[in-house]
Coordinates of C-alpha atoms in Angstrom, one line a residue:
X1 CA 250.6 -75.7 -29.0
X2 CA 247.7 -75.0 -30.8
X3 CA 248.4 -72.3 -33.5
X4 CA 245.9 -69.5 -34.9
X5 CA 246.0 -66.5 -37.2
X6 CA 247.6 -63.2 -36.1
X7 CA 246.5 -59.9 -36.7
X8 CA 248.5 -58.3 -33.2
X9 CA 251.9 -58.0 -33.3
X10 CA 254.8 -59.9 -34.8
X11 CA 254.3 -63.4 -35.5
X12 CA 255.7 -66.6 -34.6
X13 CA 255.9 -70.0 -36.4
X14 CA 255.2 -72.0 -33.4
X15 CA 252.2 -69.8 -32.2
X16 CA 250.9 -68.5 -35.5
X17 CA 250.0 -69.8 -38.6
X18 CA 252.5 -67.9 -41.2
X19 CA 254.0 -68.2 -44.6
X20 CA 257.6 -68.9 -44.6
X21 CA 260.0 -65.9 -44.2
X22 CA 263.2 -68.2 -45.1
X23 CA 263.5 -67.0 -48.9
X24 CA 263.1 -63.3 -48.1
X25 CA 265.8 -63.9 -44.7
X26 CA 268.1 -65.4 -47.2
X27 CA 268.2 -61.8 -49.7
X28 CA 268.5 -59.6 -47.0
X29 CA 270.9 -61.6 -45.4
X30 CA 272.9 -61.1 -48.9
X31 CA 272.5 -57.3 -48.6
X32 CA 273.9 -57.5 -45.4
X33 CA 276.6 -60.0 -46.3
X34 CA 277.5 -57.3 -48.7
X35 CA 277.4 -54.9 -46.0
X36 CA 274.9 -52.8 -47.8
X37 CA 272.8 -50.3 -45.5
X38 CA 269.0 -49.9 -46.6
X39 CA 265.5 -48.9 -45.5
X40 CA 262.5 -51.0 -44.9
X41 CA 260.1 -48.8 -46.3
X42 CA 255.9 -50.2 -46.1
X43 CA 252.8 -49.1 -45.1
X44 CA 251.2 -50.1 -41.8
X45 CA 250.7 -53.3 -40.3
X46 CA 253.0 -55.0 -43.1
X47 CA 255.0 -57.3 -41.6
X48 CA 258.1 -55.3 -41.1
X49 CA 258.6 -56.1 -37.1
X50 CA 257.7 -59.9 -38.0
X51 CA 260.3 -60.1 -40.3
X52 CA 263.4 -58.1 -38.2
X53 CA 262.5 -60.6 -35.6
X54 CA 262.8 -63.4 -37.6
X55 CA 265.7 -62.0 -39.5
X56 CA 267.4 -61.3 -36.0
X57 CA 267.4 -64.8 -35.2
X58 CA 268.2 -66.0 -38.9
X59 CA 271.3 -63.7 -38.4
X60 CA 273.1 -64.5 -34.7
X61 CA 275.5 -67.3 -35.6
X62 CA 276.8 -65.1 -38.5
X63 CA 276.6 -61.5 -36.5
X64 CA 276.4 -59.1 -33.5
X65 CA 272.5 -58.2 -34.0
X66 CA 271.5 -55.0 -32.2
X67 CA 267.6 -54.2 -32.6
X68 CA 266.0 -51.5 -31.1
X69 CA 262.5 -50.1 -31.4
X70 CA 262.6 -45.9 -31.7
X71 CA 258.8 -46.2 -29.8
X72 CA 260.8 -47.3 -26.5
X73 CA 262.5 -43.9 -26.9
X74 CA 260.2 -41.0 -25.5
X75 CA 260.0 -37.3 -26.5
X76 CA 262.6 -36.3 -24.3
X77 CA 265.0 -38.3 -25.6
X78 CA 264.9 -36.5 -28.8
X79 CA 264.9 -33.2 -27.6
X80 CA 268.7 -32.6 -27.1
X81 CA 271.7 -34.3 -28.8
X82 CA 273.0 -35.1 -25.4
X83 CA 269.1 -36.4 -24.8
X84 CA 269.5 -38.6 -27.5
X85 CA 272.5 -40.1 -27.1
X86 CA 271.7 -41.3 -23.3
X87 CA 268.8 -42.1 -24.9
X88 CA 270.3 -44.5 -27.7
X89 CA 273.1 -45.9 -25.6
X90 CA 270.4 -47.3 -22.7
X91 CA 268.2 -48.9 -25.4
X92 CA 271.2 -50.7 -26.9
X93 CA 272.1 -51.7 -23.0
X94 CA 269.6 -53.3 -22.7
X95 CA 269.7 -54.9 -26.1
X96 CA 273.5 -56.1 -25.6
X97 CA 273.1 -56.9 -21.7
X98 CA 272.6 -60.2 -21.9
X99 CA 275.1 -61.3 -25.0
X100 CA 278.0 -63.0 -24.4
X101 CA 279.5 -62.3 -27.6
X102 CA 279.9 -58.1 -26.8
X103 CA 283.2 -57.4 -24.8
X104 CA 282.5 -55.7 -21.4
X105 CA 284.3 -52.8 -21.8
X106 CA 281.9 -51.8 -24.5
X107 CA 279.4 -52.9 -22.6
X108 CA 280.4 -50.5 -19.4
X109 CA 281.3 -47.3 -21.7
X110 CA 277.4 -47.6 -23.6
X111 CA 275.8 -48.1 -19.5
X112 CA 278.1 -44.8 -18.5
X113 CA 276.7 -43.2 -21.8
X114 CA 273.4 -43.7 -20.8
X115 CA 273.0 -42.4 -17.6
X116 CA 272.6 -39.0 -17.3
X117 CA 275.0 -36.5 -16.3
X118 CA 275.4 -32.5 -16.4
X119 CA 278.0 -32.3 -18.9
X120 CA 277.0 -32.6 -22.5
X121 CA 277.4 -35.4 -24.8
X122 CA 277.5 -35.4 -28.2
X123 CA 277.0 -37.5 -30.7
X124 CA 280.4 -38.0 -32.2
X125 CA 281.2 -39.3 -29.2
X126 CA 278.5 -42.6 -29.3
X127 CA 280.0 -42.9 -32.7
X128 CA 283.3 -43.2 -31.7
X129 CA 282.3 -45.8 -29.0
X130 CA 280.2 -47.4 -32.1
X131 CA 283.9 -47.7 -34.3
X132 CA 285.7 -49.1 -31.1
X133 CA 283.1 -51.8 -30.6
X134 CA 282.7 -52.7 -34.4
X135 CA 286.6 -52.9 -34.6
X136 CA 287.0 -55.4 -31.5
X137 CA 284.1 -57.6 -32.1
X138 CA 284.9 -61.1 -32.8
X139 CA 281.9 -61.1 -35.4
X140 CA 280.4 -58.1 -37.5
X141 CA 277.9 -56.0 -35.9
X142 CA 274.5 -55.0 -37.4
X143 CA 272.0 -52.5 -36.3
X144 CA 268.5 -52.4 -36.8
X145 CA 266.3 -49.8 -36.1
X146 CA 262.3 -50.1 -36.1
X147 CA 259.8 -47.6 -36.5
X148 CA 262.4 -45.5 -37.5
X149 CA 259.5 -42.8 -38.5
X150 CA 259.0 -41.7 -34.9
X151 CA 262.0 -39.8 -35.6
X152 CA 261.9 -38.4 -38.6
X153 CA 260.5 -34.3 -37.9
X154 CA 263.2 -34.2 -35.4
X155 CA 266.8 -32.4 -36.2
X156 CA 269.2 -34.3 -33.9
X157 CA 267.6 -37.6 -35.7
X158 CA 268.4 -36.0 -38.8
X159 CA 271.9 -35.6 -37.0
X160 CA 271.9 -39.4 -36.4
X161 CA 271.6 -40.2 -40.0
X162 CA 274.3 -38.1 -41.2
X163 CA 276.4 -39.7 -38.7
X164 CA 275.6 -42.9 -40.3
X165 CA 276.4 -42.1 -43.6
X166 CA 279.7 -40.6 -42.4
X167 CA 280.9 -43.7 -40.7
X168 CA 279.6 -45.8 -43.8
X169 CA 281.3 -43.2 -46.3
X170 CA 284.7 -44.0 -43.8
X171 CA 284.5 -47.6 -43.5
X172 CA 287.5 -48.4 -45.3
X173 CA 289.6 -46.5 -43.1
X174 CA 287.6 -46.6 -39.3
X175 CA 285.8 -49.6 -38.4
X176 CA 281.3 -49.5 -38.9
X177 CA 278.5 -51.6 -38.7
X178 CA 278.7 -54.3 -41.3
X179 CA 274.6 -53.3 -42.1
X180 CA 272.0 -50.7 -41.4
X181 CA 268.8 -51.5 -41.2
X182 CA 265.7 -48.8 -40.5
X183 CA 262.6 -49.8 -40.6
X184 CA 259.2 -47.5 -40.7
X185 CA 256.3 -46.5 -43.1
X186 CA 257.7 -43.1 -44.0
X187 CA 260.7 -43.4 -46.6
X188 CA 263.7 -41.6 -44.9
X189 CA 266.2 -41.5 -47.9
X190 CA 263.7 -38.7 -48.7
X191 CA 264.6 -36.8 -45.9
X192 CA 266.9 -33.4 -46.5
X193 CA 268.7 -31.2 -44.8
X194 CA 271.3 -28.8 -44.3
X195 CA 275.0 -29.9 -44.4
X196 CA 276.3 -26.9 -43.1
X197 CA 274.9 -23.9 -41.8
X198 CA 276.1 -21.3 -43.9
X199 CA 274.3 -23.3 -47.0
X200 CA 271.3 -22.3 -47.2
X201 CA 269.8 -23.3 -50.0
X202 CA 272.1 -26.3 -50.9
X203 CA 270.2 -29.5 -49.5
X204 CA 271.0 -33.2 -49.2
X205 CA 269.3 -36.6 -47.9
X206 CA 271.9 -37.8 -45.0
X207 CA 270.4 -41.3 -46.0
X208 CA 271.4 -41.3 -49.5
X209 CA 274.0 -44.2 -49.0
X210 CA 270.6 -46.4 -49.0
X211 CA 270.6 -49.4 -51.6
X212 CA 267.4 -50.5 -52.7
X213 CA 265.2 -53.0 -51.1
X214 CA 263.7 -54.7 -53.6
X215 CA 262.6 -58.2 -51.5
X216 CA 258.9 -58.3 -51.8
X217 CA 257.2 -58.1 -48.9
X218 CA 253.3 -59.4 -50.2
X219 CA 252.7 -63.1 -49.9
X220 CA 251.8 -64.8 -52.9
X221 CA 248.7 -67.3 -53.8
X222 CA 251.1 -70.0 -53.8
X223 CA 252.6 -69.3 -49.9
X224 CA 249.2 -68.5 -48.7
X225 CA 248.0 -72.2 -50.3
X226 CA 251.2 -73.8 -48.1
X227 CA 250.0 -71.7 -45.3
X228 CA 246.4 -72.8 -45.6
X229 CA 248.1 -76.5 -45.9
X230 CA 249.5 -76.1 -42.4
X231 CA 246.0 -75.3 -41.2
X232 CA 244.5 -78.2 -43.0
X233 CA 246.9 -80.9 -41.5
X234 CA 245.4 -79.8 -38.0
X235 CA 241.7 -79.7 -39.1
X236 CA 240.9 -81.6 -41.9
X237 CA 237.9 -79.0 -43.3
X238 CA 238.1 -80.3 -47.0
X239 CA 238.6 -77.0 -48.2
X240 CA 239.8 -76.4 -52.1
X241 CA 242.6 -75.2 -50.7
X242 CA 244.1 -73.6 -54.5
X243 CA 240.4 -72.0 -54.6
X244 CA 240.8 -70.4 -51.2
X245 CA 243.9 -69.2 -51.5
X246 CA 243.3 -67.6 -54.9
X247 CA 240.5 -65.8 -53.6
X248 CA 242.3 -64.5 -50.6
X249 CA 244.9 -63.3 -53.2
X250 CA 242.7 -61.8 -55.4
X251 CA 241.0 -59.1 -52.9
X252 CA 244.3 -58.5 -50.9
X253 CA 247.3 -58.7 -53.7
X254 CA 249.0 -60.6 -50.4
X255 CA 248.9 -57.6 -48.4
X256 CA 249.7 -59.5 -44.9
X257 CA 247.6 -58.1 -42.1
X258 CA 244.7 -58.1 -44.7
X259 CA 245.3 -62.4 -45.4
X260 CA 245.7 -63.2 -41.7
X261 CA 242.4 -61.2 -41.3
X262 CA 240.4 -62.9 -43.3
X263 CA 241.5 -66.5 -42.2
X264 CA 241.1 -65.0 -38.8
X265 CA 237.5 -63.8 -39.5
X266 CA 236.7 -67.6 -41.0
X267 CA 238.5 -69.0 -38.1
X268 CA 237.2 -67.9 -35.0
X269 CA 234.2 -65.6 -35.9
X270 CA 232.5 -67.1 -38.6
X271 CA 232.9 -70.9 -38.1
X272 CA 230.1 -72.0 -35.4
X273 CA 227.6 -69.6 -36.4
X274 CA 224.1 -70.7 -37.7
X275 CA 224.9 -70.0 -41.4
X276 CA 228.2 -71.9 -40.8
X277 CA 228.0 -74.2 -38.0
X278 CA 231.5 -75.7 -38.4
X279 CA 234.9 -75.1 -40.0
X280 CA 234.0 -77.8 -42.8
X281 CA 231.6 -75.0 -44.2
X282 CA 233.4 -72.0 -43.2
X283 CA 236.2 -72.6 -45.7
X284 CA 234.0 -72.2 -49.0
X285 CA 233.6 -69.0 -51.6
X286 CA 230.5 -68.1 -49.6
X287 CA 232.4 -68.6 -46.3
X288 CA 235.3 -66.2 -47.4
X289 CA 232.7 -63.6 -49.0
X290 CA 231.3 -63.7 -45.5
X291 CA 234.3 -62.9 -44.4
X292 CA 235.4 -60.2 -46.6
X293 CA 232.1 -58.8 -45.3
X294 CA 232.7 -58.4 -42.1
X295 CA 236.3 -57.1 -42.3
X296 CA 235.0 -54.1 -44.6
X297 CA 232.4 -53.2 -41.4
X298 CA 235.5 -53.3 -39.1
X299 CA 237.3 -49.5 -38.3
X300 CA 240.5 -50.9 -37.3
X301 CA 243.5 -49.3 -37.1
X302 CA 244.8 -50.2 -40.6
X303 CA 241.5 -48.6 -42.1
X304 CA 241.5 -45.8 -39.9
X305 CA 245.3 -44.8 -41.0
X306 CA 244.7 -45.5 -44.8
X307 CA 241.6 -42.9 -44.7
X308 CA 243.3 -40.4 -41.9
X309 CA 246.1 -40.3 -44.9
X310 CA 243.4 -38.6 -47.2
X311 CA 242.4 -35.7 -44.9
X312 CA 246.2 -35.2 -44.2
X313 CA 247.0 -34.7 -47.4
X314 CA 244.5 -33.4 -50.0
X315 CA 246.3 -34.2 -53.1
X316 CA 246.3 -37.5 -52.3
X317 CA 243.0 -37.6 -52.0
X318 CA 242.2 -36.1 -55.5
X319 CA 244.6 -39.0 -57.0
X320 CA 242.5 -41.9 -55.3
X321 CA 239.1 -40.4 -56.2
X322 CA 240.3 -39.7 -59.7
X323 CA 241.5 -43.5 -59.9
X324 CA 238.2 -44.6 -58.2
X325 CA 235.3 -42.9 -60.2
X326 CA 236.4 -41.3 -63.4
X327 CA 238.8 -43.7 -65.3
X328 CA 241.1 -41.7 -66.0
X329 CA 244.7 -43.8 -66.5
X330 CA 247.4 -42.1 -64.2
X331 CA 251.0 -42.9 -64.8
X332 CA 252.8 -44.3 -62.4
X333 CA 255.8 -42.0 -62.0
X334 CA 257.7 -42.2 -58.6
X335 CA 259.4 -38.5 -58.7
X336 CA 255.6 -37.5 -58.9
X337 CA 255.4 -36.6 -54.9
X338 CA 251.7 -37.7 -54.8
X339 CA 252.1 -40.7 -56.5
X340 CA 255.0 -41.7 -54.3
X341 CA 253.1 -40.8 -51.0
X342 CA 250.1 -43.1 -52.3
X343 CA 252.6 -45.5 -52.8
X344 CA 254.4 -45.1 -49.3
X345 CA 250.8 -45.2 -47.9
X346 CA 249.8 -48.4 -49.4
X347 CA 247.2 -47.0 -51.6
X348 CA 248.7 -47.7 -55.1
X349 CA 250.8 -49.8 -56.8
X350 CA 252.6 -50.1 -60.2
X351 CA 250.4 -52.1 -62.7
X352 CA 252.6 -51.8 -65.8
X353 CA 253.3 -48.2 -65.8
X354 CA 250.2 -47.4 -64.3
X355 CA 248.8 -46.4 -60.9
X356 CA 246.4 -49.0 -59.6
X357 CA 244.5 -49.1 -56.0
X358 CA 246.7 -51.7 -54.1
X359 CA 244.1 -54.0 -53.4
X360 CA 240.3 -55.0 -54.1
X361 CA 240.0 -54.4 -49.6
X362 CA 241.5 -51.3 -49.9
X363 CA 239.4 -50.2 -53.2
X364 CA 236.3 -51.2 -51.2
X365 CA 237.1 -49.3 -48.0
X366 CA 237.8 -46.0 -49.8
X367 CA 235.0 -46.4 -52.2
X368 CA 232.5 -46.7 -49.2
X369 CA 234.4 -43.6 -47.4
X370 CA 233.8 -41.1 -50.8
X371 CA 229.9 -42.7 -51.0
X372 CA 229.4 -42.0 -47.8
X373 CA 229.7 -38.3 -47.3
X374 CA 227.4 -38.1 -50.1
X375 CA 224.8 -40.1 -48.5
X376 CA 223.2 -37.2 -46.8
X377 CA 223.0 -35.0 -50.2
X378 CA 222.5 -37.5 -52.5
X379 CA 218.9 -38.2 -54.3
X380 CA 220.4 -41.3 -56.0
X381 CA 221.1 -43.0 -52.5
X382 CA 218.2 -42.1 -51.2
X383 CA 215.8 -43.6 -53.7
X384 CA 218.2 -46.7 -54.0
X385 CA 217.2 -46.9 -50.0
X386 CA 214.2 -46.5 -50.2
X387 CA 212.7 -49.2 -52.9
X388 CA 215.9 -51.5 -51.7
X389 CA 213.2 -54.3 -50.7
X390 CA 212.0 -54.2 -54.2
X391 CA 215.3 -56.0 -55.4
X392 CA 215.4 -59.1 -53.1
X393 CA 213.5 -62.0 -53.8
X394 CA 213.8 -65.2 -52.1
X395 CA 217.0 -63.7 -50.6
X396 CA 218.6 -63.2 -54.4
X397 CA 219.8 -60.2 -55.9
X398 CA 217.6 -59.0 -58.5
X399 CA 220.2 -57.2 -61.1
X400 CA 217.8 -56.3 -63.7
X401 CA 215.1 -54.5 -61.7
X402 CA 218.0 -52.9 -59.8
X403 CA 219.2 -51.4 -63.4
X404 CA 215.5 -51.3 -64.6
X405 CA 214.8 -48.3 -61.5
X406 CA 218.4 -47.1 -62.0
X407 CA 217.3 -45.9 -65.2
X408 CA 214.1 -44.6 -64.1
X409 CA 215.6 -42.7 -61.4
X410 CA 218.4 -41.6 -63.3
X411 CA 216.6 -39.9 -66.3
X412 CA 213.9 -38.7 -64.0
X413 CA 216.5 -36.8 -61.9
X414 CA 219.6 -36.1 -64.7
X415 CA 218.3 -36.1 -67.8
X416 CA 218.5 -32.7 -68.7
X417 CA 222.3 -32.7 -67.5
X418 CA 225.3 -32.6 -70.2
X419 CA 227.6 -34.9 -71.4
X420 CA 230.4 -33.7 -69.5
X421 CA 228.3 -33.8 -66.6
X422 CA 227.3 -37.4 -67.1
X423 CA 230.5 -38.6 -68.0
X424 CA 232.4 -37.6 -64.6
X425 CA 229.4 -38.8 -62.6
X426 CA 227.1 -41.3 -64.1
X427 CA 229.4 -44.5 -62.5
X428 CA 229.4 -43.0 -59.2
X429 CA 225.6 -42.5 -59.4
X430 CA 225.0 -45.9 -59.9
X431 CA 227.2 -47.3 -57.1
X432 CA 225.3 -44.9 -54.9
X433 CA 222.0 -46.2 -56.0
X434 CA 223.8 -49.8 -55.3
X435 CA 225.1 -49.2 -52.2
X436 CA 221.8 -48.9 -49.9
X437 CA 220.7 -52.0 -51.6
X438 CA 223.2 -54.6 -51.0
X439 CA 224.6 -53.0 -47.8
X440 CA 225.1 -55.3 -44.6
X441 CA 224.9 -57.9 -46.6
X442 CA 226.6 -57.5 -50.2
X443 CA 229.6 -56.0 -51.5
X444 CA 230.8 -54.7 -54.9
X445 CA 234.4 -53.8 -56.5
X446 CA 235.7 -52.4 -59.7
X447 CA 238.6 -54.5 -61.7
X448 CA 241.5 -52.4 -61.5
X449 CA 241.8 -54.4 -65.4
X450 CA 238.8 -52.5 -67.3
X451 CA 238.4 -49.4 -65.4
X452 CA 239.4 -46.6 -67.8
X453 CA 237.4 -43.4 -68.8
X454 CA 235.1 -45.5 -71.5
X455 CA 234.5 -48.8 -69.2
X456 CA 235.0 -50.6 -66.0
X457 CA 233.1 -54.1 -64.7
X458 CA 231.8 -53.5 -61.3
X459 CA 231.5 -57.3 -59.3
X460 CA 228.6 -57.2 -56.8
X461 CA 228.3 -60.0 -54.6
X462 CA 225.7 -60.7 -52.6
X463 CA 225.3 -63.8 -50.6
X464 CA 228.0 -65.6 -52.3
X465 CA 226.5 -65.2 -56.0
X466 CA 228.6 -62.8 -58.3
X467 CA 226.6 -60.4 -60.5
X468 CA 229.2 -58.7 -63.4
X469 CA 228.3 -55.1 -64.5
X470 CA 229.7 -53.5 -67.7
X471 CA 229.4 -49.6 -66.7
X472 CA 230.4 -47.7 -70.3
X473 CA 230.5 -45.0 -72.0
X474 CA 228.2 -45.4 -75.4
X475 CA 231.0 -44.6 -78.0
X476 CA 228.9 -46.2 -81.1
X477 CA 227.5 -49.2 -82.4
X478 CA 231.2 -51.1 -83.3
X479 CA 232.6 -49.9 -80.3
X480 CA 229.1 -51.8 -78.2
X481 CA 229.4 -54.6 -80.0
X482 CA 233.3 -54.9 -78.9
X483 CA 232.0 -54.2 -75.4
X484 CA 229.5 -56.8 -75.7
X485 CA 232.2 -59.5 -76.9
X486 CA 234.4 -58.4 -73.7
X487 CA 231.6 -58.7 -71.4
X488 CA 230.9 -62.0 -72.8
X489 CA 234.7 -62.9 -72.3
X490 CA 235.1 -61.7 -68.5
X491 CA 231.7 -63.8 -67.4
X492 CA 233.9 -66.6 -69.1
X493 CA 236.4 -66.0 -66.6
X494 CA 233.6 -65.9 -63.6
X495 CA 232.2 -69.1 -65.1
X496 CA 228.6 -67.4 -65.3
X497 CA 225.9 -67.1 -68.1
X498 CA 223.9 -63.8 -67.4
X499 CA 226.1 -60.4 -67.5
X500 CA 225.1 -56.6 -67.5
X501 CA 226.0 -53.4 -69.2
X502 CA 224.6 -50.1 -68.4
X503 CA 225.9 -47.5 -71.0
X504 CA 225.7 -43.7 -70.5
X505 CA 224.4 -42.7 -73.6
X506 CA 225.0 -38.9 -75.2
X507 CA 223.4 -39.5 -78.2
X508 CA 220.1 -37.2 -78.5
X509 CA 218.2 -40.1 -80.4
X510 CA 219.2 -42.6 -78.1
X511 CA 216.7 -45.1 -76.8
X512 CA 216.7 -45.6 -73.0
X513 CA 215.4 -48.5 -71.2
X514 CA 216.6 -52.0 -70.8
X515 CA 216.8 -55.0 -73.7
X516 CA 218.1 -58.7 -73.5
X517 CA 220.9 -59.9 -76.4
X518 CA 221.5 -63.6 -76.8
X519 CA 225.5 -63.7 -77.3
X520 CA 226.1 -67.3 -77.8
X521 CA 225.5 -69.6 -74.5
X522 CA 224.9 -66.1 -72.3
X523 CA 222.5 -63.5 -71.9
X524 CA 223.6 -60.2 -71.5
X525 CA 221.2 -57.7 -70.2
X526 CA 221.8 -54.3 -71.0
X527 CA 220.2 -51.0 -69.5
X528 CA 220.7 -47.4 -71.3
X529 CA 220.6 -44.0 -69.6

């Protein structure tokens, strides 16, 4: 069979190219051996229904799996406890149907729980049938639970859970499922609610028997390189495979849907056009930066749930923007309910101690959703538009005229402002003097590494050539100079001679315009505003 890259559903080793699940099977089959019950908690289209597949099948010769998928259950299946009962026995009927290892008798008393009757059921009963079953099985039985979130608003879910934790709580004494597993984006040992009626005020999670999951779930540069190995044996490109997967790394963090995407895009869209007439030329730097291109023009549904997040919850919002544009350093602190939304969400992650964007995609994506509902009011975008043809020659990037009319523009329009003005905007300014420029065909990112409130490098590439900007805060001579020597460092790291530094200057005597300083082999160009 001939195997591609899958962006649709869970994957599959003989259809799809993949990394190998077996070290991440192999510790959650050790919380399970344990008999630990736990969440899968990650953001969309992270691998979570690949991996309870696969873990279903790495699991049957040791256990009775049941896996169910809360999306097969409708509305009205939540809308009584009887509902949802009939509800939760027919899915696991169907699930158990066919095994030979579950006795019939359970098998008949779950298909009479399921069909619907006039008397009402509730859910003690299921659980009953659920300790009867676990206690004459001739192997342990575990239940998984995907898309667990569908649920989660609903009381007689919240009923569920507590049920769970009961039997769990019990287990010594009544048999249980050897292992819980539920699965979703939304983190459900978060959940509260009322033990008993007559408490109003005193609260508790009915999931709170949860043990961490702490398997990582992002692939690393080193399983995307064996991945991209697999693709190699089948078509000899002669790609620098350590190079490419690097790369893919390095703007994902190994976020999965966002890697299969990109070798997708290489795969089938890119490979056979006119700029890249065969997969031999397709797997370059300029092949993956075309690429990365056009996955930032897509609205999928990843994209469209990472920015819905941000009108859904405002506060969230103000964290991402204050992360993209000002530099300010925000502490990664889980009880901090923003902070652990972003990080539910996928927008964040912990970058020793502090909050980072998750990826150089994501920062992208949400940088271009905050410049664009300025377009319309801003004067900076607008002149960057209109002279954009100014900046291209021979199909190159001209960085120095681009800073050069920056400037221009800049003191033209700003220069009366005040320092605290400048200060929050001046860096969003300039990408939104960038952006008409190199749009359609360029792109530009910040490293999470060097954005703080006094300097971040802003990447621009544009047709495959990388441009490095130094955006800073002038905070005197000594502190340029170390700027300078940093600069002069990362461009090191890029393996490039030329670099850039525009410093927003307070300084009432300050000189604007733009000068060129020889620092050893490079030249660093630097424009003042």
């Amino acid at each position: 069979m001939i195997r591609s890259f899958n962006v649709n559903g869970a994957c599959k080793p003989d259809r799809d190219y993949m990394i190998s699940l077996k070290p991440r099977l192999e510790e959650i089959k050790a919380m399970i051996d344990r008999g630990q019950y736990f969440t899968i908690t990650k953001a969309r289209q992270y691998g979570k229904t690949t991996i309870l597949r696969a873990l279903s099948d790495h699991l049957k010769n040791d256990y009775v799996i049941v896996s169910l998928d809360f999306q097969k259950m409708s509305f009205s299946d939540f809308e009584t406890e009887s509902a949802f009962v009939s509800g939760l026995a027919r899915e696991i009927s169907k699930r158990i149907r066919p095994m030979a290892d579950v006795p019939d008798a359970v098998k008949a008393v779950l298909t009479k729980l399921a069909e619907q009757t006039p008397d009402p059921i509730r859910m003690a009963e299921i659980f009953d049938r659920f300790s009867q079953w676990c206690g004459q099985s001739s192997k342990p039985v575990v239940l998984i639970i995907d898309e667990i979130d569908t649920a989660t608003n609903n009381q007689v879910f919240l009923d569920f859970l507590a049920q769970l934790r009961a039997a769990y709580l019990d287990r010594d004494i009544t048999p249980a499922f050897q292992s819980v597993i539920l699965a979703g984006v939304y983190d459900i040992r978060n959940i509260k609610r009322k033990i008993r009626s007559d408490e109003e005020h005193k609260q508790n999670s009915p999931w709170n028997i949860a043990a961490k999951f702490r398997v990582n779930m992002s692939f690393s540069a080193q399983e995307i390189a064996k991945m991209l190995q697999e693709y190699e044996t089948d078509y000899h490109t002669g790609m620098d495979i350590t190079e490419i997967s690097k790369l893919i790394y390095d703007y994902t963090s190994g976020y999965p849907y966002l890697v299969s995407s990109l070798c997708k895009t290489m795969d089938e869209e890119i490979a056979g056009t006119t700029d890249f007439p065969d997969k031999n030329s397709v797997w370059t730097k300029r092949g993956f930066m075309e690429a990365e291109k056009l996955l930032l023009s897509e609205n999928n549904s990843l994209f469209q749930s990472l920015t819905g997040k941000l009108e859904d919850y405002p506060e969230l919002r103000n964290v991402v923007y204050q992360l993209l544009f000002t530099g300010k350093s925000i502490p990664y602190i889980s009880q901090n309910p923003y902070i652990d939304a972003a990080a539910m969400f996928g927008f964040i992650k912990n970058h020793n101690g502090t909050a980072v964007i998750s990826n150089r995609i994501f920062e992208s994506v949400l940088y271009n959703l905050f410049i664009s509902e300025e377009f319309s009011m801003s004067k900076m975008y607008d002149i960057g538009l209109q002279e954009k043809n100014q900046f291209i020659t021979e199909g190159h990037l001209n960085v120095r005229k681009v800073l050069e009319k920056f400037v221009e523009t800049f003191e033209y329009l700003y220069g009366d402002k005040d320092e605290a003005f400048l200060e929050d905007v001046g860096r969003r300014y300039f990408m939104l003097f960038l952006k008409p420029i190199i749009n359609g065909i360029g792109n530009s990112y910040v490293e999470a590494e060097t954005r703080n409130r006094e300097r971040m490098d802003l990447v621009i590439d544009y047709r495959g050539e990388q441009s490095i900007i130094e955006l800073k805060v002038w905070r005197g001579n000594a502190y340029n100079k170390r700027g300078e020597e940093q600069l002069s460092d990362y461009l090191d790291y890029f393996h490039l001679k030329k670099g850039y530094m525009l410093s927003f200057n307070f300084n009432k005597k300050k000189k604007t315009g733009i000068q060129e300083i020889i620092l050893g082999d490079k030249i660093l160009i630097e424009a003042v505003v």
